[in-house]
Structure formats: C-alpha cells, structure tokens
Amino acid sequence: MLEHWRAFYFVEPSRVLPAANSLLAKAIYFLSTFGHQSVIVFFVLSGFFISSSVLRSLERGWSWRDYAIDRGVRLYVVLIPGLVLGGFWDAVGIRFFNQSGLYSANLVGFGEGIPAEQLNWTTFFGNLFFLQTRFATVFGSNGPLWSLFNEFWYYVLFPLLIAIILTAKRKSASVIGYTGLALIATWIMGPAIPGFILWLAGGCVALTSARIGFSSTRTGLTVLYTVGMGVLTGACLVASRSGVAWIGSDIAVGLSFALWIHGIVQLRFSVSDAALQIAKAFAGFSFSLYVLHFPFLLLIRAKWLPTSRWQPDGVHLLWGAGIAAGALLYAYAISLVTEGKTSAVRSYVRRYFAASGATRAPGQP
C-alpha cells in the first residue's frame, strides 16, 4: 500500500525539488519502493504457513474437503467484497471524476491496464475464479489482484504434488489422476511458476526446520546464523532497488528470506503479550488491506489530484499521511465484517457440508 500511496500522490524521485528533499522524504521514498519485494516475501511466508498446515493435516488424517473449505473461505471472504467494493469505487470514479482521463488511460507506473476497459463482467468472473493475468485482466483498476492468481494455484498444486509422492510410494493407481491434475494446474499457472519455487522455499523450511537445525547447546551459533541471514536478506532487498541483477533478483530475495525464517524458527524466542496482540491486530486485516486499498486510493487521487502530484514537503506529507491512515481505517472497518469473520464462516461451511453429507443415503455421491 505504501508504494502505491507514494506513486499516486507524490512526484517521481527525479522530480523532487531540493526544498522538499528532506531526510524524511528520502526515507519515505526509499521504504516505499519495496512493494513488489514485499509480495515475494509474502509468497515465502505463505509457503511456510500453508505447508505447515498441510503437514499437520497429513498427521491427523488428510481431507481434501476440509482443505478446500479452509483455503476457499480464507480467499473468498475477502475477495468477493473486494471485487464488489473495488468495482463500485471505480464506477464512481469513471462516472464523476474522470475529466482528466485518469481511468481511461494507462496508470503511469502501474503497467498497461486501462481501468475503464477492465471494469466488466468478464474480468469480474475471471478474477472471481482466479484466472486474472493468465486468461483475463485484473478487475478494474485493482492491479494488486495479480498475486491472488499465483496464490490460489499454489494452493492447488502443492497438495497435488504431496498426493503424487504419497500415492507413488503406495503404488496406487491414483497417482495417474493426481499427476494429470498437477500437469493441468502447472499449465494454468504458466508464468507464475517461478514464484512457486519461492513458495516451495517456505514449504521446505516448514518441512526441515524440525529436523535440520542447530542443537540446543549452540544458541550462539543459531543467533549468528539468524543475524547473518537477516543481513543477507537486507542486502538483497537493497540490491533489488540498486540495479544489482543477481543478488537483487526475486529468487535471491525469496531464498535469503527463507533461510532467515529457518533461523528465526530455531531461536524459539518468546514474545510479550502486548507485542503479540499488536502483530495479530495488523495481520488480522492485512489481506483486506491488500485487496481493498488500490481502487480506494485511486478514487481519492482522481477527485483531488487528477492531473498533478505533490512535492513531498511537510504540509503535503501530512495530507498524504491522513490519506494513508484513511485507507488503513477503511480496510480495517471492512475486515471486521469480512476477514475478521473467517473462522466463523469456515465453521459454518464445514457444518453445512457435514450435515449435507449426513443426509445422503449410502452410495449417493
């Protein structure tokens, strides 16, 4: 959100006037350049957490239905309201605030999509079924939805790969079906496959962290490793903004971060209740913020800055901070009735399907 906020409301770094080029402005411009890298880090984190969940489910007894419900509810409880609200804000902007043509041309710095041309039912359903960037464009102006295509198909492919391994070990004929489904999912993923490698890097940490690590008597070595991997991750992030090709690549950022997670898991340090509650509060609406913020910020831009952007001087940074806070509050408020209800919706859907299955006669599909 910070990267999009800066790009919407403030001029490019090369156009910042000397009088506005304060230390605070430089810090904001620097920190707001890591939007893409943040998504890469998220892929690794997602692989770590989802793989951990899958491994626990395998130990308890795997259920494709429960897995589909868990992942589907997690995505759709945020995506459906996000599509509706994003479409609404775009429609308002196109109807009332498009005098400068902001919605009718490429958004500078945000790819080649034209919001007004992408606000239709075809793209709505393409995004609803996670086909954006492959068989459809993102819906309206909501460019961040590109990564949900990746995430959904990673959710599909990973357990299929696990199923192939397990059925092959048992010499089951099911391996043929799982392999066919995995090939179809891989074909659909297409250009998203490199991101899956990083997603799997997080999964490897989940698989190996309990088996490959430092002994409890080598805490100092663990700390040294973790600090070193943290420094390496920071170096890769900085290199990604400095034009250093190999160390600043997505692969380097993702793999170094996965190695860092491995060290953090080994440390097993305690966290205060207050810090944990703060972390949970922000994490609790992070997905909503990701899905909701872009059309909202664009509408404000279309209304108040249709043709020009601000210099990062003190007054305009204060205005911008207010807008950013508004976006956070907007996402948080929506999350209270969507993302915040994920567990309740998941429980309801599970009960529904359990009751539906119980009413079927033996032998019924």
Tab-separated table of C-alpha atoms in Angstrom:
chain	number	residue	atom	x	y	z
A	1	MET	CA	0.000	0.000	0.000
A	2	LEU	CA	2.844	2.378	0.841
A	3	GLU	CA	4.343	2.056	-2.623
A	4	HIS	CA	1.012	2.694	-4.347
A	5	TRP	CA	0.242	5.582	-1.986
A	6	ARG	CA	3.553	7.266	-2.767
A	7	ALA	CA	3.208	6.748	-6.518
A	8	PHE	CA	-0.354	8.083	-6.573
A	9	TYR	CA	0.172	11.269	-4.592
A	10	PHE	CA	3.818	12.272	-4.850
A	11	VAL	CA	6.098	13.045	-7.781
A	12	GLU	CA	8.789	10.663	-9.011
A	13	PRO	CA	12.144	10.826	-7.177
A	14	SER	CA	13.764	12.591	-10.131
A	15	ARG	CA	11.233	15.434	-9.904
A	16	VAL	CA	11.550	16.150	-6.184
A	17	LEU	CA	12.607	19.756	-5.691
A	18	PRO	CA	15.638	20.445	-3.448
A	19	ALA	CA	13.481	22.345	-0.966
A	20	ALA	CA	11.262	19.278	-0.443
A	21	ASN	CA	14.044	16.689	-0.441
A	22	SER	CA	14.238	16.316	3.336
A	23	LEU	CA	15.590	13.325	5.227
A	24	LEU	CA	12.009	12.249	5.975
A	25	ALA	CA	11.090	12.454	2.292
A	26	LYS	CA	14.143	10.411	1.325
A	27	ALA	CA	13.240	7.756	3.898
A	28	ILE	CA	9.660	7.546	2.644
A	29	TYR	CA	10.751	7.283	-0.993
A	30	PHE	CA	13.245	4.562	-0.098
A	31	LEU	CA	10.872	2.490	2.024
A	32	SER	CA	8.053	2.824	-0.490
A	33	THR	CA	10.000	1.097	-3.262
A	34	PHE	CA	9.676	-2.426	-1.876
A	35	GLY	CA	6.074	-3.214	-2.836
A	36	HIS	CA	6.973	-5.980	-5.286
A	37	GLN	CA	9.593	-7.437	-2.959
A	38	SER	CA	7.000	-7.500	-0.187
A	39	VAL	CA	4.841	-9.766	-2.332
A	40	ILE	CA	7.839	-12.054	-2.890
A	41	VAL	CA	8.385	-12.199	0.877
A	42	PHE	CA	4.691	-12.961	1.278
A	43	PHE	CA	4.936	-15.914	-1.123
A	44	VAL	CA	7.686	-17.408	1.066
A	45	LEU	CA	5.663	-16.805	4.235
A	46	SER	CA	2.580	-18.299	2.620
A	47	GLY	CA	4.531	-21.404	1.612
A	48	PHE	CA	5.821	-21.743	5.161
A	49	PHE	CA	2.433	-21.411	6.866
A	50	ILE	CA	0.319	-23.346	4.353
A	51	SER	CA	2.852	-26.176	4.130
A	52	SER	CA	2.945	-26.355	7.923
A	53	SER	CA	-0.836	-26.641	7.906
A	54	VAL	CA	-0.796	-29.350	5.225
A	55	LEU	CA	1.826	-31.376	7.119
A	56	ARG	CA	-0.238	-31.191	10.317
A	57	SER	CA	-3.334	-32.269	8.385
A	58	LEU	CA	-1.476	-35.269	6.969
A	59	GLU	CA	-0.590	-36.345	10.501
A	60	ARG	CA	-4.208	-36.038	11.660
A	61	GLY	CA	-5.736	-37.541	8.527
A	62	TRP	CA	-5.980	-35.674	5.248
A	63	SER	CA	-9.287	-34.351	3.936
A	64	TRP	CA	-9.493	-32.661	0.549
A	65	ARG	CA	-12.862	-31.207	1.544
A	66	ASP	CA	-11.526	-29.575	4.692
A	67	TYR	CA	-8.516	-28.227	2.823
A	68	ALA	CA	-10.707	-26.763	0.063
A	69	ILE	CA	-13.021	-25.198	2.641
A	70	ASP	CA	-10.149	-23.704	4.641
A	71	ARG	CA	-8.393	-22.177	1.646
A	72	GLY	CA	-11.554	-21.218	-0.231
A	73	VAL	CA	-13.149	-19.425	2.705
A	74	ARG	CA	-9.877	-17.642	3.503
A	75	LEU	CA	-9.724	-16.240	-0.033
A	76	TYR	CA	-13.376	-15.610	-0.853
A	77	VAL	CA	-14.406	-13.962	2.414
A	78	VAL	CA	-12.111	-11.098	1.388
A	79	LEU	CA	-12.067	-11.359	-2.411
A	80	ILE	CA	-15.817	-11.130	-3.071
A	81	PRO	CA	-16.340	-7.924	-1.035
A	82	GLY	CA	-13.073	-6.615	-2.500
A	83	LEU	CA	-14.287	-7.114	-6.066
A	84	VAL	CA	-17.652	-5.517	-5.323
A	85	LEU	CA	-16.228	-2.518	-3.469
A	86	GLY	CA	-13.379	-2.052	-5.936
A	87	GLY	CA	-15.843	-2.113	-8.814
A	88	PHE	CA	-18.038	0.396	-7.013
A	89	TRP	CA	-15.191	2.872	-6.402
A	90	ASP	CA	-14.015	2.514	-9.998
A	91	ALA	CA	-17.536	3.063	-11.323
A	92	VAL	CA	-17.881	6.203	-9.193
A	93	GLY	CA	-14.514	7.467	-10.385
A	94	ILE	CA	-15.287	6.796	-14.041
A	95	ARG	CA	-18.714	8.404	-13.785
A	96	PHE	CA	-17.883	11.516	-11.762
A	97	PHE	CA	-14.117	12.121	-11.608
A	98	ASN	CA	-12.683	11.092	-14.946
A	99	GLN	CA	-12.416	14.541	-16.523
A	100	SER	CA	-8.647	14.173	-16.788
A	101	GLY	CA	-8.959	10.679	-18.265
A	102	LEU	CA	-7.219	9.028	-15.344
A	103	TYR	CA	-9.418	5.931	-15.650
A	104	SER	CA	-9.269	5.912	-19.454
A	105	ALA	CA	-5.509	5.587	-19.907
A	106	ASN	CA	-2.644	3.521	-18.595
A	107	LEU	CA	-1.875	4.307	-14.979
A	108	VAL	CA	1.706	5.547	-15.152
A	109	GLY	CA	3.958	3.224	-13.202
A	110	PHE	CA	1.305	0.516	-12.823
A	111	GLY	CA	1.515	-1.447	-16.060
A	112	GLU	CA	-0.502	-1.187	-19.210
A	113	GLY	CA	-4.002	-1.833	-17.894
A	114	ILE	CA	-6.752	0.718	-18.530
A	115	PRO	CA	-9.220	0.652	-15.604
A	116	ALA	CA	-12.288	1.682	-17.620
A	117	GLU	CA	-11.713	-1.135	-20.123
A	118	GLN	CA	-11.205	-3.732	-17.413
A	119	LEU	CA	-14.387	-2.968	-15.473
A	120	ASN	CA	-16.746	-5.552	-16.940
A	121	TRP	CA	-18.360	-8.863	-16.082
A	122	THR	CA	-15.776	-10.898	-17.971
A	123	THR	CA	-12.935	-9.626	-15.829
A	124	PHE	CA	-15.103	-9.828	-12.697
A	125	PHE	CA	-15.684	-13.544	-13.133
A	126	GLY	CA	-12.126	-14.073	-14.363
A	127	ASN	CA	-10.881	-12.663	-11.054
A	128	LEU	CA	-13.567	-14.467	-9.081
A	129	PHE	CA	-12.222	-17.797	-10.380
A	130	PHE	CA	-8.553	-16.767	-10.117
A	131	LEU	CA	-7.797	-16.549	-13.828
A	132	GLN	CA	-6.512	-12.969	-13.887
A	133	THR	CA	-3.197	-12.257	-15.636
A	134	ARG	CA	-3.441	-15.624	-17.427
A	135	PHE	CA	-6.827	-15.703	-19.143
A	136	ALA	CA	-8.236	-12.335	-18.058
A	137	THR	CA	-7.007	-8.958	-16.850
A	138	VAL	CA	-7.334	-7.766	-13.270
A	139	PHE	CA	-10.741	-6.294	-12.434
A	140	GLY	CA	-10.952	-2.550	-13.000
A	141	SER	CA	-8.030	-0.669	-11.541
A	142	ASN	CA	-7.223	-3.279	-8.906
A	143	GLY	CA	-3.739	-4.265	-10.070
A	144	PRO	CA	-2.713	-5.975	-6.782
A	145	LEU	CA	-5.147	-8.782	-7.600
A	146	TRP	CA	-2.473	-10.255	-9.886
A	147	SER	CA	-0.864	-12.118	-6.987
A	148	LEU	CA	-4.090	-13.873	-5.982
A	149	PHE	CA	-3.864	-15.851	-9.214
A	150	ASN	CA	-0.453	-17.083	-8.097
A	151	GLU	CA	-1.539	-17.785	-4.561
A	152	PHE	CA	-4.648	-19.764	-5.493
A	153	TRP	CA	-2.853	-22.033	-7.926
A	154	TYR	CA	-0.008	-22.579	-5.464
A	155	TYR	CA	-2.688	-23.753	-3.032
A	156	VAL	CA	-3.905	-26.184	-5.672
A	157	LEU	CA	-0.577	-27.512	-6.896
A	158	PHE	CA	1.233	-28.109	-3.602
A	159	PRO	CA	-1.123	-30.730	-2.116
A	160	LEU	CA	-1.339	-32.393	-5.543
A	161	LEU	CA	2.455	-32.811	-5.504
A	162	ILE	CA	2.259	-34.267	-1.995
A	163	ALA	CA	-0.507	-36.617	-3.142
A	164	ILE	CA	1.629	-37.778	-6.096
A	165	ILE	CA	4.525	-38.595	-3.766
A	166	LEU	CA	2.349	-40.474	-1.270
A	167	THR	CA	0.359	-42.464	-3.836
A	168	ALA	CA	3.528	-43.322	-5.756
A	169	LYS	CA	5.034	-44.758	-2.561
A	170	ARG	CA	1.931	-46.914	-2.081
A	171	LYS	CA	1.955	-47.843	-5.792
A	172	SER	CA	-1.623	-46.635	-6.069
A	173	ALA	CA	-3.323	-46.065	-9.400
A	174	SER	CA	-4.469	-42.698	-8.050
A	175	VAL	CA	-1.033	-41.328	-8.872
A	176	ILE	CA	-2.088	-41.089	-12.522
A	177	GLY	CA	-5.065	-38.886	-11.696
A	178	TYR	CA	-3.098	-36.670	-9.347
A	179	THR	CA	-0.325	-36.322	-11.912
A	180	GLY	CA	-2.811	-35.289	-14.584
A	181	LEU	CA	-4.376	-32.680	-12.316
A	182	ALA	CA	-0.932	-31.376	-11.348
A	183	LEU	CA	0.036	-31.010	-15.026
A	184	ILE	CA	-3.179	-29.077	-15.717
A	185	ALA	CA	-2.552	-26.789	-12.722
A	186	THR	CA	1.047	-26.250	-13.843
A	187	TRP	CA	-0.118	-25.325	-17.349
A	188	ILE	CA	-2.654	-22.858	-15.946
A	189	MET	CA	-0.005	-21.294	-13.708
A	190	GLY	CA	2.273	-20.650	-16.682
A	191	PRO	CA	4.392	-17.545	-15.925
A	192	ALA	CA	3.636	-17.865	-12.198
A	193	ILE	CA	5.821	-20.973	-11.838
A	194	PRO	CA	8.994	-19.068	-10.720
A	195	GLY	CA	7.012	-17.678	-7.809
A	196	PHE	CA	6.028	-21.226	-6.885
A	197	ILE	CA	9.715	-22.043	-6.392
A	198	LEU	CA	9.863	-19.316	-3.749
A	199	TRP	CA	6.600	-20.534	-2.256
A	200	LEU	CA	8.146	-24.004	-2.013
A	201	ALA	CA	11.200	-22.485	-0.334
A	202	GLY	CA	8.925	-21.511	2.529
A	203	GLY	CA	7.457	-25.000	2.427
A	204	CYS	CA	10.937	-26.502	2.705
A	205	VAL	CA	11.509	-24.507	5.882
A	206	ALA	CA	8.287	-25.943	7.325
A	207	LEU	CA	9.417	-29.455	6.372
A	208	THR	CA	13.015	-29.249	7.562
A	209	SER	CA	13.013	-26.807	10.486
A	210	ALA	CA	12.165	-29.555	12.982
A	211	ARG	CA	14.777	-31.929	11.526
A	212	ILE	CA	17.640	-29.752	10.325
A	213	GLY	CA	18.882	-27.140	12.720
A	214	PHE	CA	21.242	-26.239	15.496
A	215	SER	CA	21.421	-28.187	18.735
A	216	SER	CA	20.093	-26.552	21.876
A	217	THR	CA	23.673	-26.208	23.156
A	218	ARG	CA	24.656	-23.959	20.248
A	219	THR	CA	22.417	-20.964	20.838
A	220	GLY	CA	25.221	-18.567	19.930
A	221	LEU	CA	25.665	-20.239	16.553
A	222	THR	CA	21.937	-20.050	15.943
A	223	VAL	CA	21.912	-16.340	16.712
A	224	LEU	CA	24.937	-15.773	14.481
A	225	TYR	CA	23.285	-17.655	11.605
A	226	THR	CA	19.976	-15.805	12.036
A	227	VAL	CA	21.615	-12.391	12.157
A	228	GLY	CA	23.712	-13.272	9.111
A	229	MET	CA	20.677	-14.353	7.112
A	230	GLY	CA	18.843	-11.205	8.168
A	231	VAL	CA	21.726	-9.086	6.915
A	232	LEU	CA	21.795	-11.087	3.664
A	233	THR	CA	18.061	-10.545	3.161
A	234	GLY	CA	18.506	-6.817	3.763
A	235	ALA	CA	21.382	-6.721	1.269
A	236	CYS	CA	19.257	-8.471	-1.349
A	237	LEU	CA	16.423	-6.006	-0.779
A	238	VAL	CA	18.727	-3.019	-1.140
A	239	ALA	CA	20.324	-4.582	-4.228
A	240	SER	CA	16.878	-5.059	-5.757
A	241	ARG	CA	16.483	-1.268	-5.800
A	242	SER	CA	20.069	-0.587	-6.894
A	243	GLY	CA	20.149	-2.462	-10.182
A	244	VAL	CA	22.378	-5.328	-8.984
A	245	ALA	CA	20.951	-8.124	-11.099
A	246	TRP	CA	21.636	-11.439	-9.399
A	247	ILE	CA	21.685	-10.516	-5.709
A	248	GLY	CA	18.689	-8.230	-6.170
A	249	SER	CA	16.576	-10.744	-8.086
A	250	ASP	CA	13.287	-12.148	-6.810
A	251	ILE	CA	14.964	-15.538	-6.376
A	252	ALA	CA	17.734	-14.054	-4.211
A	253	VAL	CA	15.277	-12.081	-2.073
A	254	GLY	CA	12.979	-15.070	-1.601
A	255	LEU	CA	15.632	-17.687	-0.870
A	256	SER	CA	17.559	-15.462	1.541
A	257	PHE	CA	14.325	-14.711	3.384
A	258	ALA	CA	13.515	-18.441	3.591
A	259	LEU	CA	16.950	-19.075	5.127
A	260	TRP	CA	16.281	-16.266	7.581
A	261	ILE	CA	12.949	-17.834	8.606
A	262	HIS	CA	14.774	-21.094	9.267
A	263	GLY	CA	16.991	-19.335	11.795
A	264	ILE	CA	14.105	-17.464	13.415
A	265	VAL	CA	12.226	-20.735	13.919
A	266	GLN	CA	15.308	-22.271	15.542
A	267	LEU	CA	15.614	-19.423	18.050
A	268	ARG	CA	12.149	-20.021	19.514
A	269	PHE	CA	12.276	-16.732	21.394
A	270	SER	CA	9.325	-15.556	23.452
A	271	VAL	CA	7.203	-12.557	22.544
A	272	SER	CA	5.374	-10.345	25.010
A	273	ASP	CA	1.584	-10.480	25.049
A	274	ALA	CA	1.367	-6.807	24.066
A	275	ALA	CA	3.635	-7.268	21.038
A	276	LEU	CA	1.728	-10.394	20.028
A	277	GLN	CA	-1.608	-8.588	20.206
A	278	ILE	CA	-0.281	-5.726	18.058
A	279	ALA	CA	1.057	-8.183	15.500
A	280	LYS	CA	-2.249	-10.062	15.419
A	281	ALA	CA	-4.202	-6.818	15.050
A	282	PHE	CA	-2.274	-5.752	11.961
A	283	ALA	CA	-2.083	-9.244	10.497
A	284	GLY	CA	-5.819	-9.588	11.036
A	285	PHE	CA	-6.665	-7.135	8.266
A	286	SER	CA	-3.544	-7.306	6.084
A	287	PHE	CA	-5.248	-9.374	3.370
A	288	SER	CA	-8.193	-6.965	3.319
A	289	LEU	CA	-5.809	-4.022	3.025
A	290	TYR	CA	-4.065	-5.674	0.097
A	291	VAL	CA	-7.292	-6.336	-1.816
A	292	LEU	CA	-9.118	-3.100	-0.964
A	293	HIS	CA	-6.618	-0.248	-0.997
A	294	PHE	CA	-5.872	0.377	-4.673
A	295	PRO	CA	-9.303	1.453	-6.053
A	296	PHE	CA	-9.872	3.484	-2.887
A	297	LEU	CA	-6.593	5.391	-3.238
A	298	LEU	CA	-7.181	5.913	-6.962
A	299	LEU	CA	-10.618	7.438	-6.350
A	300	ILE	CA	-9.135	9.965	-3.918
A	301	ARG	CA	-6.404	10.734	-6.434
A	302	ALA	CA	-8.983	11.251	-9.209
A	303	LYS	CA	-11.029	13.593	-7.003
A	304	TRP	CA	-8.242	15.736	-5.530
A	305	LEU	CA	-5.188	15.368	-7.801
A	306	PRO	CA	-6.483	14.500	-11.277
A	307	THR	CA	-3.596	15.997	-13.261
A	308	SER	CA	-0.621	16.592	-10.958
A	309	ARG	CA	1.012	15.176	-7.846
A	310	TRP	CA	2.503	16.720	-4.734
A	311	GLN	CA	6.033	17.576	-3.793
A	312	PRO	CA	6.959	15.708	-0.550
A	313	ASP	CA	7.111	18.836	1.603
A	314	GLY	CA	5.907	18.890	5.186
A	315	VAL	CA	2.344	20.031	4.503
A	316	HIS	CA	1.714	17.537	1.714
A	317	LEU	CA	3.333	14.678	3.606
A	318	LEU	CA	0.865	15.441	6.395
A	319	TRP	CA	-2.024	15.360	3.931
A	320	GLY	CA	-0.682	12.129	2.499
A	321	ALA	CA	-0.372	10.597	5.966
A	322	GLY	CA	-4.042	11.371	6.531
A	323	ILE	CA	-4.983	9.608	3.297
A	324	ALA	CA	-2.842	6.588	4.188
A	325	ALA	CA	-4.444	6.428	7.626
A	326	GLY	CA	-7.853	6.642	5.961
A	327	ALA	CA	-7.000	3.682	3.739
A	328	LEU	CA	-5.897	1.674	6.766
A	329	LEU	CA	-9.080	2.520	8.672
A	330	TYR	CA	-11.216	1.708	5.619
A	331	ALA	CA	-9.599	-1.724	5.229
A	332	TYR	CA	-9.816	-2.376	8.963
A	333	ALA	CA	-13.502	-1.457	9.122
A	334	ILE	CA	-14.367	-3.741	6.203
A	335	SER	CA	-12.263	-6.542	7.694
A	336	LEU	CA	-14.379	-6.533	10.851
A	337	VAL	CA	-17.295	-7.985	8.877
A	338	THR	CA	-15.248	-9.998	6.346
A	339	GLU	CA	-11.725	-11.162	7.195
A	340	GLY	CA	-12.429	-10.975	10.909
A	341	LYS	CA	-15.262	-13.483	10.431
A	342	THR	CA	-13.142	-16.050	8.580
A	343	SER	CA	-13.210	-18.609	11.391
A	344	ALA	CA	-16.969	-18.278	11.856
A	345	VAL	CA	-17.641	-18.617	8.112
A	346	ARG	CA	-15.285	-21.604	7.892
A	347	SER	CA	-17.085	-23.336	10.770
A	348	TYR	CA	-20.468	-22.675	9.179
A	349	VAL	CA	-19.392	-24.057	5.799
A	350	ARG	CA	-17.930	-27.154	7.440
A	351	ARG	CA	-21.125	-27.769	9.393
A	352	TYR	CA	-23.171	-27.260	6.233
A	353	PHE	CA	-21.240	-29.832	4.223
A	354	ALA	CA	-21.111	-32.226	7.165
A	355	ALA	CA	-24.891	-32.022	7.537
A	356	SER	CA	-25.369	-32.343	3.781
A	357	GLY	CA	-23.207	-35.469	3.718
A	358	ALA	CA	-25.063	-36.975	6.667
A	359	THR	CA	-28.443	-36.699	4.917
A	360	ARG	CA	-27.320	-38.669	1.861
A	361	ALA	CA	-28.215	-42.302	1.596
A	362	PRO	CA	-25.325	-44.810	1.394
A	363	GLY	CA	-23.924	-44.975	-2.114
A	364	GLN	CA	-25.058	-41.493	-3.088
A	365	PRO	CA	-22.342	-39.160	-4.466
